[in-house]
C-alpha positions as a printed NumPy array, in Angstrom:
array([[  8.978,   2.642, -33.773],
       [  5.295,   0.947, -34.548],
       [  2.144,   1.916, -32.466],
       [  2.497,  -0.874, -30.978],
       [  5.787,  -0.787, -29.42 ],
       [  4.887,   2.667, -27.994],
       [  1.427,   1.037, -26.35 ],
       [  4.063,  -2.052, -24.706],
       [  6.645,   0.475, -23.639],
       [  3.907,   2.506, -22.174],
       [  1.97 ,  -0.27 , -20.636],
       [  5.166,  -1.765, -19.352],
       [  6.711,   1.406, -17.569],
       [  3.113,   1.822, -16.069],
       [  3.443,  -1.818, -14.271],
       [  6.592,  -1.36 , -12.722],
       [  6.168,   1.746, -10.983],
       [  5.213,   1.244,  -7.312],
       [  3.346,   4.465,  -7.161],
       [  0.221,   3.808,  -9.02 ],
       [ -2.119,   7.134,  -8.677],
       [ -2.582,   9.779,  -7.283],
       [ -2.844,   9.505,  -3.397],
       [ -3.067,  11.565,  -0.033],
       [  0.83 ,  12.616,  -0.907],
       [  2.244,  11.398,   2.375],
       [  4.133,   7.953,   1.413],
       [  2.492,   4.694,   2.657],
       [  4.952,   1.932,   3.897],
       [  1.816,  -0.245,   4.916],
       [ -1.129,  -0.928,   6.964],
       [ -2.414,  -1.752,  10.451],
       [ -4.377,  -5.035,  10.317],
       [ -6.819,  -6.167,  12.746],
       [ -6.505, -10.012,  13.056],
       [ -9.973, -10.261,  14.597],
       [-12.148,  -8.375,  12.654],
       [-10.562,  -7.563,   8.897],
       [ -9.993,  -4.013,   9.589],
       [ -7.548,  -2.475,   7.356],
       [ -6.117,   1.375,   8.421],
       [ -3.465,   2.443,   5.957],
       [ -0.111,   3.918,   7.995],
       [ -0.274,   6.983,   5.984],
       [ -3.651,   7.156,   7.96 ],
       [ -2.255,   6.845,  11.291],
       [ -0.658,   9.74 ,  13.602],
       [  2.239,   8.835,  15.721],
       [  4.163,   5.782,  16.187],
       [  2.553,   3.321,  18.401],
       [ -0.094,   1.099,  16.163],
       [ -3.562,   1.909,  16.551],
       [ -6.394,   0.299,  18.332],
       [ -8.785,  -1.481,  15.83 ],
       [-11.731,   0.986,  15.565],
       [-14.383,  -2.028,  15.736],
       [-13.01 ,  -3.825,  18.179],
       [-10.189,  -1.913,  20.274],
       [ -7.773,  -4.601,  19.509],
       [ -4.467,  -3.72 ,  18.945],
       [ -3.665,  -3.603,  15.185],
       [ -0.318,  -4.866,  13.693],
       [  1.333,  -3.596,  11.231],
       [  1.774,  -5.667,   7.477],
       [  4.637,  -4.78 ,   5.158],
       [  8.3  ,  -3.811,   5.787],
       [  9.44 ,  -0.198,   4.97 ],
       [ 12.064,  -1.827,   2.502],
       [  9.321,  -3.518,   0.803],
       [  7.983,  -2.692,  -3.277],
       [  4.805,  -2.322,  -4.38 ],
       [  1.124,  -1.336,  -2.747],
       [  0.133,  -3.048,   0.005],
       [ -3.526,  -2.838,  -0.067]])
């Protein structure tokens, strides 16, 4: 196998992985989105269930991204 097959397999098997880094270790299905004012709040970051208030504007956030989704959703 070239050099260059080894770089493409690498750089390939690094693009399809969904888990890109190292992280806080709990998984992350999401975020809470405030429509109003922008404000992103990753779900990892959140305690509890019930979506959080938007910490700019005490909104309620909603939440972007289905558990069964791929990928990062920032």
């Amino acid at each position: 196998m070239s050099v260059l097959e080894t770089v493409k397999d690498v750089l390939r098997a690094s693009t399809e992985s969904a888990d890109r880094g190292e992280g806080s270790g709990a998984a992350s299905k999401g975020a809470y989105w405030c429509d109003d004012c922008g404000e992103r709040i990753p779900d990892a970051d959140v305690e509890g269930d019930d979506p959080p208030a938007c910490p700019s504007c005490g909104e309620t956030m909603r939440f972007e991204r289905s558990p069964s989704s791929t990928g990062c959703a920032c």
